[in-house]
Amino acid sequence: MGYTKIEEVPAVCGFIRMCTDGWEQGWHERNGGNLTYRMSKKDVEETRPFFDAEPREWVNMGVQADNLKGAYFITTGSGKFMRNVQLDAASNIGIVEINDAGDSWRIVWGLAGGARPTSEFPSHFLNHSVRLAATNGANRVIYHCHATNVIALTFILPLDDRTFSRVLWKSMTECPVIFPEGIGVVPWMVPGGAEIARATSKLMTKYQAAVWAHHGLFVSGPDFDTAFGLAHTIEKSAEIYMKILSSGKPILQTITDDDLRAIEPAFHITLNRDFLD
Ligand code: 2HA
Ligand code: ZN
């Protein structure tokens, strides 16, 4: 309690840091990518002293979730650049409150000058709902980035969950430990709409992350470190695979399915059986 600036509140500080981290990775050209965080009661109490005297008008989202009625989110702004968040939070990010019907938001802080939440807010919102249910309330972060090598892979691999999961598991040893359930793949779709939101949220009932073909990566997590770490791990594994292919050399050895099975007892994980030979 008693923060002098909203940027000092841990939730806001962590949110801003993640925007900068993503920018520094090269995943957020121009206004690419977006981030949302479902606030805890403590986060809301710590930021409330900075809320506007009058909240702005309610805006219907075109999607609805019972388990997010009355929730508060920190969100990046539509058309805003990740690289600018650290310089001017109030213009580039904001806090929105969800109504009692779970179908509309209103801005209570930030997004100055008539800005609005990210164009992908419907996708983020539905996926918060799905991941909240799938993790018994643990999930708080949804993050979308234009991860370069993940996008590149969607031009040369068949667009199915099994192929992507196996390639990523086998390109870096700790990947199966970090996403043992695998990863989903969404075919090319128009960004920002309810259709991509629904297709993604269907996959996120069983995965922590989904690839958007020719577009980017969509990940979830309980906190900023874990969500960012997941995106970073997936993108790094994709980068290694792209480097292997780009070398033009034949692959002499790889991680086998037996190797994958051998990891299970050591790390107390169970790999998705549908993705093992
Ligand atoms: O420009 O990345 O998917 C923001 C986006 C939309
Ligand atoms: Zn995007």
XYZ file of C-alpha atoms and ligand atoms in Angstrom:
284
model
C 0.000 0.000 0.000
C 0.975 3.611 -0.355
C 2.533 3.602 -3.821
C 3.244 7.052 -5.230
C 2.941 5.945 -8.870
C 0.886 3.138 -10.410
C 4.043 1.933 -12.193
C 5.418 0.936 -8.767
C 2.588 -1.509 -8.070
C 4.128 -5.001 -8.552
C 1.476 -6.195 -11.043
C 1.895 -3.093 -13.225
C 5.682 -3.162 -12.894
C 5.791 -6.839 -13.951
C 3.418 -6.152 -16.852
C 5.586 -3.296 -18.157
C 8.751 -5.391 -17.808
C 7.232 -8.195 -19.891
C 6.307 -5.727 -22.676
C 9.922 -4.535 -22.732
C 11.277 -8.105 -22.634
C 9.171 -9.062 -25.659
C 10.225 -5.940 -27.539
C 13.891 -6.716 -26.842
C 13.442 -10.242 -28.231
C 12.289 -8.745 -31.549
C 8.783 -10.192 -31.311
C 6.880 -6.888 -31.434
C 7.539 -4.979 -34.650
C 5.382 -1.853 -34.892
C 2.146 -2.569 -32.958
C 2.519 -6.354 -33.144
C 1.540 -8.524 -30.197
C -0.463 -7.960 -27.029
C -0.543 -8.844 -23.346
C -3.266 -9.143 -20.726
C -3.099 -9.963 -17.018
C -6.031 -10.968 -14.783
C -5.553 -9.012 -11.577
C -5.808 -10.445 -8.066
C -7.891 -8.705 -5.378
C -4.634 -7.343 -3.946
C -3.568 -5.976 -7.361
C -6.919 -4.196 -7.698
C -6.689 -2.681 -4.210
C -3.131 -1.506 -4.862
C -4.049 0.172 -8.159
C -7.506 1.515 -7.202
C -6.143 4.801 -5.747
C -4.962 5.641 -9.287
C -8.264 4.816 -11.044
C -10.094 7.608 -12.916
C -12.714 9.500 -10.904
C -15.302 8.303 -13.432
C -14.927 4.982 -15.300
C -15.533 5.192 -19.055
C -18.558 3.667 -20.845
C -19.230 -0.097 -21.054
C -18.279 -1.736 -24.373
C -19.707 -5.127 -25.399
C -17.051 -7.681 -26.467
C -19.050 -10.143 -28.601
C -17.889 -12.945 -26.277
C -18.995 -13.864 -22.755
C -17.584 -15.773 -19.765
C -19.335 -16.539 -16.479
C -16.081 -17.099 -14.598
C -14.775 -13.610 -15.465
C -17.740 -11.589 -14.228
C -16.396 -8.616 -12.278
C -12.742 -9.395 -13.114
C -10.124 -6.692 -13.702
C -7.430 -6.923 -16.375
C -4.329 -4.970 -17.271
C -4.191 -4.840 -21.071
C -2.027 -3.399 -23.812
C -3.783 -0.869 -26.060
C -5.023 -1.426 -29.589
C -2.524 -0.040 -32.104
C 0.029 0.671 -29.359
C 3.703 -0.272 -29.661
C 5.278 -2.588 -27.037
C 8.489 -0.535 -27.162
C 6.633 2.514 -25.869
C 5.010 0.897 -22.820
C 8.023 1.466 -20.549
C 8.175 5.154 -21.556
C 4.509 6.030 -21.073
C 2.360 3.348 -19.437
C -0.832 5.435 -19.129
C -0.966 6.035 -22.907
C -0.122 2.493 -24.001
C -1.732 0.153 -21.453
C -4.803 0.325 -19.240
C -6.937 -1.405 -16.642
C -10.428 -2.615 -17.583
C -13.228 -3.910 -15.406
C -15.613 -6.631 -16.661
C -19.358 -6.178 -16.004
C -21.680 -8.432 -13.993
C -22.892 -10.164 -17.170
C -19.305 -11.074 -18.152
C -19.734 -9.652 -21.654
C -18.478 -6.038 -21.554
C -15.475 -4.028 -20.382
C -14.966 -0.455 -19.251
C -11.681 1.401 -18.768
C -10.925 2.460 -15.204
C -7.321 3.615 -15.686
C -4.874 4.381 -18.536
C -5.461 4.014 -22.300
C -5.302 7.815 -22.374
C -6.540 9.870 -25.296
C -9.377 7.574 -26.368
C -7.268 4.400 -26.728
C -8.943 1.002 -26.402
C -7.836 -2.473 -25.217
C -5.915 -4.671 -27.680
C -7.726 -5.748 -30.849
C -7.170 -9.316 -29.622
C -9.041 -8.673 -26.352
C -11.855 -11.130 -27.298
C -9.218 -13.874 -27.816
C -7.462 -13.003 -24.582
C -10.744 -12.874 -22.676
C -12.043 -16.267 -23.844
C -8.650 -17.834 -23.224
C -8.447 -16.367 -19.729
C -11.790 -18.031 -19.091
C -10.639 -21.407 -20.427
C -7.229 -21.359 -18.693
C -8.737 -20.128 -15.410
C -11.001 -23.196 -15.438
C -8.229 -25.573 -16.628
C -5.806 -24.461 -13.891
C -8.232 -24.029 -10.965
C -7.713 -20.283 -11.000
C -3.909 -20.320 -11.232
C -3.642 -18.827 -14.734
C -3.407 -15.029 -14.900
C -1.400 -14.164 -18.033
C -2.248 -14.399 -21.740
C 0.435 -13.223 -24.192
C 0.546 -13.002 -27.965
C 3.819 -12.321 -29.798
C 5.111 -12.454 -33.365
C 7.883 -14.954 -32.577
C 9.986 -15.085 -35.740
C 11.004 -18.730 -35.962
C 7.620 -20.048 -34.839
C 6.056 -18.108 -37.724
C 8.698 -19.434 -40.141
C 7.937 -23.036 -39.112
C 4.277 -22.595 -40.109
C 5.369 -22.361 -43.755
C 7.283 -25.632 -43.834
C 5.523 -27.997 -41.390
C 2.035 -29.481 -41.738
C -0.306 -27.432 -39.528
C -1.194 -30.062 -36.941
C -0.639 -30.232 -33.192
C 1.238 -33.534 -33.327
C 3.851 -32.435 -35.859
C 4.588 -29.121 -34.114
C 4.707 -30.711 -30.667
C 7.143 -33.404 -31.794
C 9.439 -30.995 -33.643
C 9.572 -28.647 -30.655
C 10.050 -31.475 -28.098
C 12.891 -32.920 -30.160
C 14.769 -29.686 -30.887
C 15.716 -28.892 -27.281
C 15.863 -31.356 -24.388
C 13.870 -29.420 -21.783
C 10.882 -28.654 -24.042
C 8.941 -31.819 -23.135
C 9.380 -30.935 -19.447
C 7.983 -27.436 -19.992
C 5.015 -28.374 -22.216
C 4.450 -32.144 -21.769
C 0.897 -31.850 -23.126
C 2.269 -30.443 -26.406
C 1.158 -27.354 -28.283
C -1.853 -26.517 -30.459
C -1.920 -25.132 -33.998
C -4.573 -22.749 -35.329
C -4.812 -22.463 -39.138
C -4.537 -19.039 -40.748
C -7.440 -16.816 -39.652
C -8.338 -13.142 -39.702
C -6.702 -11.562 -36.619
C -8.752 -9.902 -33.900
C -12.119 -11.588 -34.364
C -14.365 -13.934 -32.428
C -13.525 -16.828 -34.794
C -9.794 -16.939 -33.957
C -10.751 -16.413 -30.304
C -12.994 -19.490 -30.294
C -10.592 -21.684 -32.300
C -7.740 -20.814 -29.936
C -9.734 -21.282 -26.757
C -10.814 -24.749 -27.926
C -7.125 -25.744 -28.086
C -6.260 -24.012 -24.819
C -8.531 -26.352 -22.884
C -5.702 -28.908 -23.297
C -2.585 -26.846 -24.107
C -0.757 -23.922 -22.476
C 0.173 -22.508 -25.878
C -1.010 -22.345 -29.477
C 0.676 -21.392 -32.737
C -1.223 -19.040 -35.062
C -0.211 -20.021 -38.602
C 1.781 -17.315 -40.418
C 1.040 -14.950 -37.534
C 2.647 -15.826 -34.209
C 2.407 -17.495 -30.851
C -0.263 -17.393 -28.134
C 0.707 -18.498 -24.608
C -0.713 -18.576 -21.088
C 0.738 -18.823 -17.604
C 0.208 -18.228 -13.895
C 2.630 -15.279 -13.796
C 4.752 -13.109 -16.077
C 7.949 -15.170 -15.658
C 6.270 -18.469 -16.512
C 4.277 -17.149 -19.485
C 7.240 -15.277 -20.937
C 9.486 -18.266 -20.269
C 7.115 -20.540 -22.161
C 7.072 -18.253 -25.219
C 10.854 -17.909 -25.011
C 11.336 -21.692 -24.813
C 9.011 -22.451 -27.736
C 10.599 -19.765 -29.906
C 14.126 -20.914 -29.038
C 13.326 -24.512 -29.935
C 11.807 -23.326 -33.245
C 14.959 -21.287 -33.871
C 17.179 -24.322 -33.318
C 15.078 -26.382 -35.724
C 15.213 -23.607 -38.351
C 18.996 -23.375 -37.957
C 19.314 -27.140 -38.417
C 17.259 -27.002 -41.625
C 19.055 -23.870 -42.820
C 22.458 -25.530 -42.376
C 21.607 -27.846 -45.242
C 23.405 -30.683 -43.436
C 21.725 -34.055 -42.970
C 20.438 -34.759 -39.434
C 22.721 -37.499 -38.049
C 21.053 -37.906 -34.658
C 18.092 -36.533 -32.749
C 16.092 -37.042 -29.545
C 14.223 -40.334 -30.020
C 10.789 -41.271 -28.716
C 12.499 -43.605 -26.237
C 14.571 -40.642 -25.031
C 11.358 -38.681 -24.550
C 9.845 -41.546 -22.522
C 13.022 -41.724 -20.420
C 12.567 -38.101 -19.323
C 9.177 -38.822 -17.763
C 10.148 -40.457 -14.444
C 13.113 -38.130 -13.870
C 10.924 -35.016 -14.132
C 7.626 -36.484 -12.878
C 5.822 -35.640 -16.109
C 3.545 -37.563 -18.458
C 3.913 -36.746 -22.129
C 0.857 -36.586 -24.350
C 0.586 -40.202 -25.566
C -1.043 -39.092 -28.843
C 2.233 -37.452 -29.837
C 4.615 -40.368 -29.141
C 5.300 -43.137 -31.669
O -1.274 -5.873 -33.844
O -0.590 -8.673 -33.056
O -2.762 -10.000 -33.680
C -1.641 -6.622 -32.755
C -1.602 -8.038 -33.141
C -2.855 -8.632 -33.632
Zn -0.566 -10.555 -33.882
